[in-house]
CSV table of C-alpha atoms in Angstrom, one decimal:
chain,number,residue,atom,x,y,z
A,204,MET,CA,0.3,0.1,-0.3
A,205,LEU,CA,1.1,3.7,-0.9
A,206,LEU,CA,0.0,6.7,0.7
A,207,ARG,CA,1.0,10.4,-1.2
A,208,GLN,CA,-0.7,13.5,-0.9
A,209,VAL,CA,-3.8,14.2,-3.2
A,210,GLN,CA,-2.5,15.9,-6.3
A,211,ASP,CA,-4.6,18.8,-8.0
A,212,THR,CA,-5.7,17.0,-10.6
A,213,ALA,CA,-9.1,16.1,-11.8
A,214,ALA,CA,-8.1,12.5,-11.9
A,215,ASP,CA,-7.6,12.3,-8.1
A,216,ALA,CA,-10.6,14.9,-7.4
A,217,GLU,CA,-12.4,12.3,-8.9
A,218,ALA,CA,-10.9,9.4,-7.2
A,219,VAL,CA,-11.4,11.1,-3.7
A,220,GLN,CA,-14.9,11.5,-4.5
A,221,SER,CA,-15.5,7.9,-5.7
A,222,ILE,CA,-14.2,6.7,-2.2
A,223,ALA,CA,-16.4,8.6,-0.1
A,224,ARG,CA,-19.5,7.7,-2.4
A,225,ALA,CA,-18.4,4.3,-2.0
A,226,ALA,CA,-18.0,4.4,1.9
A,227,LEU,CA,-20.9,6.3,2.3
A,228,ALA,CA,-23.5,4.7,0.3
A,229,PRO,CA,-24.0,1.6,2.9
A,230,LEU,CA,-24.7,4.4,5.3
A,231,ALA,CA,-27.1,6.3,3.0
A,232,ASP,CA,-30.9,6.3,3.7
A,233,PRO,CA,-32.7,4.3,2.5
A,234,PRO,CA,-29.4,2.0,2.4
A,235,GLY,CA,-27.9,1.3,-0.8
A,236,GLY,CA,-28.9,4.9,-1.9
A,237,PRO,CA,-27.0,7.7,-2.9
A,238,PRO,CA,-25.3,9.2,-0.1
A,239,ALA,CA,-26.8,12.5,1.5
A,240,ASP,CA,-23.9,14.8,0.8
A,241,ALA,CA,-23.1,17.9,-1.2
A,242,PRO,CA,-23.3,18.4,-4.8
A,243,PRO,CA,-20.9,16.1,-6.6
A,244,VAL,CA,-19.8,19.5,-8.6
A,245,PHE,CA,-18.9,21.2,-5.5
A,246,GLN,CA,-17.0,18.1,-4.0
A,247,LEU,CA,-14.5,17.9,-6.8
A,248,ALA,CA,-14.3,21.4,-6.2
A,249,ARG,CA,-13.7,21.3,-2.4
A,250,THR,CA,-10.9,18.4,-3.2
A,251,ARG,CA,-8.9,20.7,-5.4
A,252,HIS,CA,-9.6,23.6,-3.2
A,253,LEU,CA,-7.9,22.1,0.0
A,254,VAL,CA,-5.0,20.8,-2.0
A,255,GLY,CA,-4.2,24.3,-2.9
A,256,THR,CA,-4.7,25.6,0.4
A,257,ASP,CA,-3.4,22.9,2.6
A,258,PRO,CA,-1.6,20.3,0.5
A,259,GLN,CA,-0.2,18.3,3.8
A,260,GLY,CA,-3.8,17.7,5.1
A,261,CYS,CA,-5.0,16.0,2.1
A,262,TRP,CA,-3.9,12.3,1.4
A,263,LEU,CA,-4.9,8.9,-0.9
A,264,ALA,CA,-4.0,5.5,0.1
A,265,GLU,CA,-3.8,3.2,-3.1
A,266,SER,CA,-3.1,-0.4,-3.3
A,267,ASP,CA,-1.8,-1.7,-6.7
A,268,GLY,CA,-2.3,2.0,-8.1
A,269,GLU,CA,-6.4,1.6,-7.2
A,270,PRO,CA,-7.4,4.3,-4.8
A,271,ILE,CA,-8.9,2.6,-1.7
A,272,GLY,CA,-9.3,5.4,1.0
A,273,THR,CA,-8.8,9.1,1.6
A,274,VAL,CA,-8.7,11.9,4.1
A,275,LEU,CA,-9.0,15.8,3.5
A,276,SER,CA,-8.4,18.1,6.4
A,277,LEU,CA,-7.5,21.9,6.4
A,278,ARG,CA,-6.1,24.3,9.2
A,279,ARG,CA,-7.4,27.7,9.9
A,280,GLU,CA,-5.8,30.0,12.4
A,281,GLY,CA,-5.5,27.4,15.2
A,282,LEU,CA,-8.6,25.4,14.3
A,283,TRP,CA,-8.1,22.0,12.7
A,284,VAL,CA,-10.9,20.3,10.6
A,285,LEU,CA,-11.1,17.1,9.4
A,286,ALA,CA,-13.1,17.6,6.5
A,287,LEU,CA,-13.2,13.8,5.0
A,288,PHE,CA,-12.2,10.4,6.1
A,289,ALA,CA,-13.4,7.7,3.9
A,290,VAL,CA,-12.1,4.1,3.2
A,291,ARG,CA,-13.7,1.5,0.7
A,292,PRO,CA,-15.8,-1.1,2.0
A,293,GLU,CA,-13.3,-3.9,0.8
A,294,ALA,CA,-10.4,-2.3,2.4
A,295,GLN,CA,-11.9,-1.4,5.8
A,296,GLY,CA,-10.6,-3.2,8.7
A,297,LYS,CA,-6.8,-3.5,7.2
A,298,GLY,CA,-5.7,-0.6,8.9
A,299,VAL,CA,-5.7,1.9,6.0
A,300,GLY,CA,-8.0,4.2,8.1
A,301,ARG,CA,-5.5,4.3,11.1
A,302,LEU,CA,-2.7,5.3,8.7
A,303,LEU,CA,-4.6,8.4,7.1
A,304,LEU,CA,-5.9,9.4,10.1
A,305,GLU,CA,-2.1,9.6,11.6
A,306,ARG,CA,-0.9,11.5,8.4
A,307,ALA,CA,-4.0,14.0,8.8
A,308,ALA,CA,-3.6,14.2,12.6
A,309,ALA,CA,0.1,15.2,11.7
A,310,TYR,CA,-0.7,17.7,10.1
A,311,GLY,CA,-3.2,19.4,12.7
A,312,ARG,CA,-0.7,19.1,15.7
A,313,GLY,CA,-0.1,22.4,17.5
A,314,CYS,CA,-3.7,23.5,17.1
A,315,LEU,CA,-5.6,23.7,20.1
A,316,ARG,CA,-9.0,22.9,18.8
A,317,GLY,CA,-10.8,20.6,16.3
A,318,MET,CA,-13.9,20.1,14.3
A,319,LEU,CA,-15.6,17.1,12.3
A,320,CYS,CA,-18.8,16.0,11.1
A,321,GLY,CA,-19.3,12.3,11.7
A,322,SER,CA,-21.2,9.8,9.9
A,323,PRO,CA,-23.5,7.0,11.6
A,324,SER,CA,-20.0,4.5,10.8
A,325,PRO,CA,-19.1,2.8,14.6
A,326,ALA,CA,-15.7,2.1,12.6
A,327,ALA,CA,-15.5,6.1,12.2
A,328,ALA,CA,-16.6,7.0,15.7
A,329,ARG,CA,-14.2,5.1,17.1
A,330,ARG,CA,-11.1,6.2,15.4
A,331,HIS,CA,-12.6,9.8,15.8
A,332,ARG,CA,-13.0,9.3,19.7
A,333,LEU,CA,-9.2,7.5,19.9
A,334,ALA,CA,-8.6,10.7,17.9
A,335,GLY,CA,-9.2,12.7,21.2
A,336,PHE,CA,-12.7,14.2,19.5
A,337,THR,CA,-15.9,14.2,22.0
A,338,LEU,CA,-19.0,13.0,19.9
A,339,HIS,CA,-21.9,15.1,20.1
A,340,PRO,CA,-25.1,13.4,18.8
A,341,ALA,CA,-26.4,15.1,15.9
A,342,MET,CA,-29.8,16.0,14.0
A,343,ARG,CA,-31.1,17.1,10.6
A,344,LEU,CA,-34.1,18.4,9.5
A,345,THR,CA,-35.9,17.6,6.4
A,346,GLY,CA,-39.6,17.8,4.7
A,347,GLN,CA,-41.5,20.7,2.5
A,348,VAL,CA,-41.1,24.0,4.2
A,349,ASP,CA,-44.9,24.9,5.8
A,350,ARG,CA,-45.2,28.6,4.5
A,351,SER,CA,-48.3,29.5,6.9
A,352,GLY,CA,-45.3,29.2,9.4
A,353,LEU,CA,-43.5,32.2,7.8
A,354,LEU,CA,-44.6,34.9,10.1
A,355,ASP,CA,-43.7,38.4,10.2
A,356,PRO,CA,-39.7,38.6,10.4
A,357,GLY,CA,-39.7,41.4,13.0
A,358,ASP,CA,-36.9,44.4,13.4
A,359,ILE,CA,-33.7,42.1,12.2
A,360,PRO,CA,-33.2,43.3,8.6
A,361,VAL,CA,-31.7,40.1,6.3
A,362,HIS,CA,-30.1,41.2,2.8
A,363,PRO,CA,-27.9,38.9,0.1
A,364,GLY,CA,-24.4,38.8,0.4
A,365,ASN,CA,-21.4,38.9,-1.3
A,366,GLY,CA,-17.4,39.2,-1.3
A,367,ALA,CA,-17.4,42.2,-0.1
A,368,HIS,CA,-18.7,41.3,3.4
A,369,ARG,CA,-15.9,39.0,3.7
A,370,HIS,CA,-14.7,41.1,7.1
A,371,LEU,CA,-18.2,40.6,8.5
A,372,LEU,CA,-18.2,36.6,7.9
A,373,ASP,CA,-14.5,36.3,9.3
A,374,SER,CA,-15.3,38.2,12.2
A,375,VAL,CA,-18.4,36.5,13.3
A,376,ASP,CA,-16.8,33.0,12.4
A,377,ARG,CA,-13.7,34.0,15.2
A,378,ARG,CA,-16.0,34.9,17.3
A,379,LEU,CA,-17.6,31.3,16.8
A,380,ARG,CA,-15.4,28.8,16.8
A,381,GLY,CA,-11.7,31.0,17.0
A,382,ALA,CA,-10.7,30.7,13.5
A,383,ALA,CA,-12.0,32.4,10.0
A,384,HIS,CA,-13.1,30.4,7.1
A,385,GLY,CA,-10.6,32.7,4.9
A,386,SER,CA,-10.8,31.8,1.4
A,387,ASP,CA,-13.6,29.1,2.3
A,388,HIS,CA,-16.1,31.5,1.8
A,389,GLU,CA,-14.8,32.2,-1.7
A,390,LEU,CA,-15.6,28.3,-2.8
A,391,MET,CA,-18.8,28.6,-0.8
A,392,LEU,CA,-19.7,32.0,-2.7
A,393,ALA,CA,-19.1,30.3,-6.2
A,394,HIS,CA,-21.0,26.9,-5.4
A,395,CYS,CA,-23.9,28.2,-3.5
A,396,GLU,CA,-27.1,30.2,-4.8
A,397,GLU,CA,-27.2,32.7,-2.2
A,398,LEU,CA,-25.2,34.2,0.9
A,399,LEU,CA,-27.8,35.6,3.4
A,400,VAL,CA,-26.2,38.6,5.7
A,401,ALA,CA,-28.0,40.2,9.0
A,402,ASP,CA,-26.2,43.3,10.2
A,403,ALA,CA,-28.0,45.1,12.8
A,404,LEU,CA,-27.1,47.2,16.1
A,405,ALA,CA,-28.3,43.8,17.6
A,406,GLY,CA,-25.4,41.8,16.1
A,407,SER,CA,-24.4,39.9,12.8
A,408,GLY,CA,-24.3,36.7,11.1
A,409,TYR,CA,-24.8,34.8,7.6
A,410,CYS,CA,-26.3,32.0,6.0
A,411,TYR,CA,-25.5,29.9,2.8
A,412,ARG,CA,-28.6,28.4,1.0
A,413,ASP,CA,-28.2,26.1,-2.0
A,414,GLY,CA,-31.6,24.9,-3.1
A,415,GLY,CA,-33.3,23.7,-0.5
A,416,GLU,CA,-30.0,23.1,1.6
A,417,VAL,CA,-29.2,25.7,4.3
A,418,ARG,CA,-25.3,25.3,4.7
A,419,LEU,CA,-23.1,27.2,7.0
A,420,LEU,CA,-24.8,29.5,9.2
A,421,ALA,CA,-23.4,31.6,11.9
A,422,ALA,CA,-24.5,34.1,14.2
A,423,THR,CA,-23.3,36.4,17.1
A,424,SER,CA,-26.9,35.5,18.9
A,425,LYS,CA,-29.4,32.6,18.8
A,426,ARG,CA,-32.0,35.4,18.0
A,427,ILE,CA,-30.3,36.7,15.0
A,428,ALA,CA,-29.3,33.0,13.6
A,429,ALA,CA,-33.2,32.0,14.2
A,430,ARG,CA,-33.6,35.1,11.7
A,431,LEU,CA,-31.2,33.9,9.3
A,432,LEU,CA,-32.3,30.2,9.2
A,433,ARG,CA,-36.3,31.2,9.0
A,434,GLU,CA,-35.2,33.3,5.9
A,435,ALA,CA,-33.3,31.0,4.4
A,436,LEU,CA,-36.0,28.4,4.8
A,437,ALA,CA,-38.4,31.1,3.1
A,438,ARG,CA,-36.3,31.0,0.1
A,439,VAL,CA,-36.3,27.7,-0.7
A,440,PRO,CA,-38.6,26.7,-3.9
A,441,ALA,CA,-41.7,25.7,-3.5
A,442,GLY,CA,-41.9,21.9,-4.1
A,443,VAL,CA,-38.1,21.5,-3.2
A,444,GLU,CA,-37.0,19.4,0.0
A,445,ALA,CA,-35.3,21.3,2.5
A,446,ARG,CA,-32.4,20.1,4.4
A,447,VAL,CA,-30.9,21.4,7.7
A,448,GLU,CA,-27.7,19.5,8.8
A,449,HIS,CA,-25.7,18.7,12.1
A,450,LEU,CA,-27.8,20.0,15.1
A,451,THR,CA,-26.7,19.0,18.2
A,452,ALA,CA,-28.4,19.9,21.5
A,453,GLU,CA,-26.9,23.4,21.6
A,454,GLN,CA,-28.7,24.3,18.5
A,455,GLU,CA,-32.5,24.0,19.8
A,456,TRP,CA,-33.3,27.4,18.5
A,457,ALA,CA,-32.9,25.8,15.0
A,458,LEU,CA,-35.0,23.0,16.0
A,459,ASP,CA,-37.4,25.2,17.0
A,460,VAL,CA,-37.7,26.8,13.8
A,461,GLY,CA,-37.5,23.8,12.0
A,462,LEU,CA,-40.7,22.4,14.2
A,463,GLU,CA,-42.7,25.5,13.5
A,464,LEU,CA,-42.1,25.5,9.8
A,465,GLY,CA,-43.3,21.6,9.5
A,466,LEU,CA,-39.6,20.2,9.2
A,467,THR,CA,-39.1,16.8,10.4
A,468,PRO,CA,-36.2,15.8,12.3
A,469,GLN,CA,-34.1,12.7,12.4
A,470,THR,CA,-30.6,11.5,14.4
A,471,ARG,CA,-27.9,11.5,11.6
A,472,GLY,CA,-24.4,11.0,13.0
A,473,TYR,CA,-22.3,13.3,14.9
A,474,LEU,CA,-20.7,16.5,15.5
A,475,GLY,CA,-17.0,15.8,16.9
A,476,MET,CA,-15.5,18.4,19.0
A,477,ARG,CA,-11.9,18.7,20.4
A,478,GLY,CA,-11.0,21.7,22.9
A,479,MET,CA,-13.8,23.3,22.5
A,480,ARG,CA,-17.8,22.8,22.8
A,481,PRO,CA,-20.2,23.1,19.2
A,482,PRO,CA,-20.9,26.5,19.0
A,483,ALA,CA,-24.5,27.5,19.9
A,484,PRO,CA,-26.0,30.0,17.3
A,485,TYR,CA,-23.9,28.3,14.5
A,486,LEU,CA,-24.7,25.2,11.8
A,487,PRO,CA,-21.4,23.5,10.3
A,488,ASP,CA,-21.1,22.9,6.5
A,489,GLY,CA,-20.4,19.4,6.2
A,490,ALA,CA,-17.8,19.6,4.0
A,491,LEU,CA,-15.6,22.7,5.7
A,492,LEU,CA,-16.8,22.9,8.7
């Protein structure tokens, strides 16, 4: 078996995605169906983005020239994020995952904080716990938005955002997770349908929406976070299923909004944290946290 860094090529990006889909398919809902994940175009772009920003955190395992496992990780201002960790089913239980995680963890050495979004896989949970992560059970909200629940938004204005709001985005990120997303916002802006921003005397926040999926949401208060989530769900096109992922017990404000708007909660995986608690007015993006 050979471990090598992922290269910034279409072939390596496709290999990473192929491994991830093979590993996640048995965990899909329904079993065997396509994994609930970000669109393939975004996943390919995410891989090449991270290879450009964090080459020492992105690795492939190959056996006889065939990719069998991968890990993608990143460092942002003292925060280490495990963005993807996957091994093909036929290669699991042979030490491949342990070696990949060791390489990624070495890249994160010195970071005081860590985050990951874990799948329901028991093997992955074991590896993540051994790596020092506290595992917080997570939920997701899905369903058609009940438009009758979209009441008066109140006195917190929300408007479309763009790259000119990077200072606000990074400021909110640092307050909540101790590190800005930095250039990751450029990737999100290029691949999400819209960025929503709240900037008022009461505080600030932002949220990405792509079709029916609410992606990354961060705010300086739960009140602003709830306002952003409600606005994002209001913008989901009619007939499109809404989805909000990675809620823990710290995000009761999000659960309340989802229930008010007719969405259904389900348990799904966990949020792994190291050296920090889950930020309360925050919903991570599974691909970049």
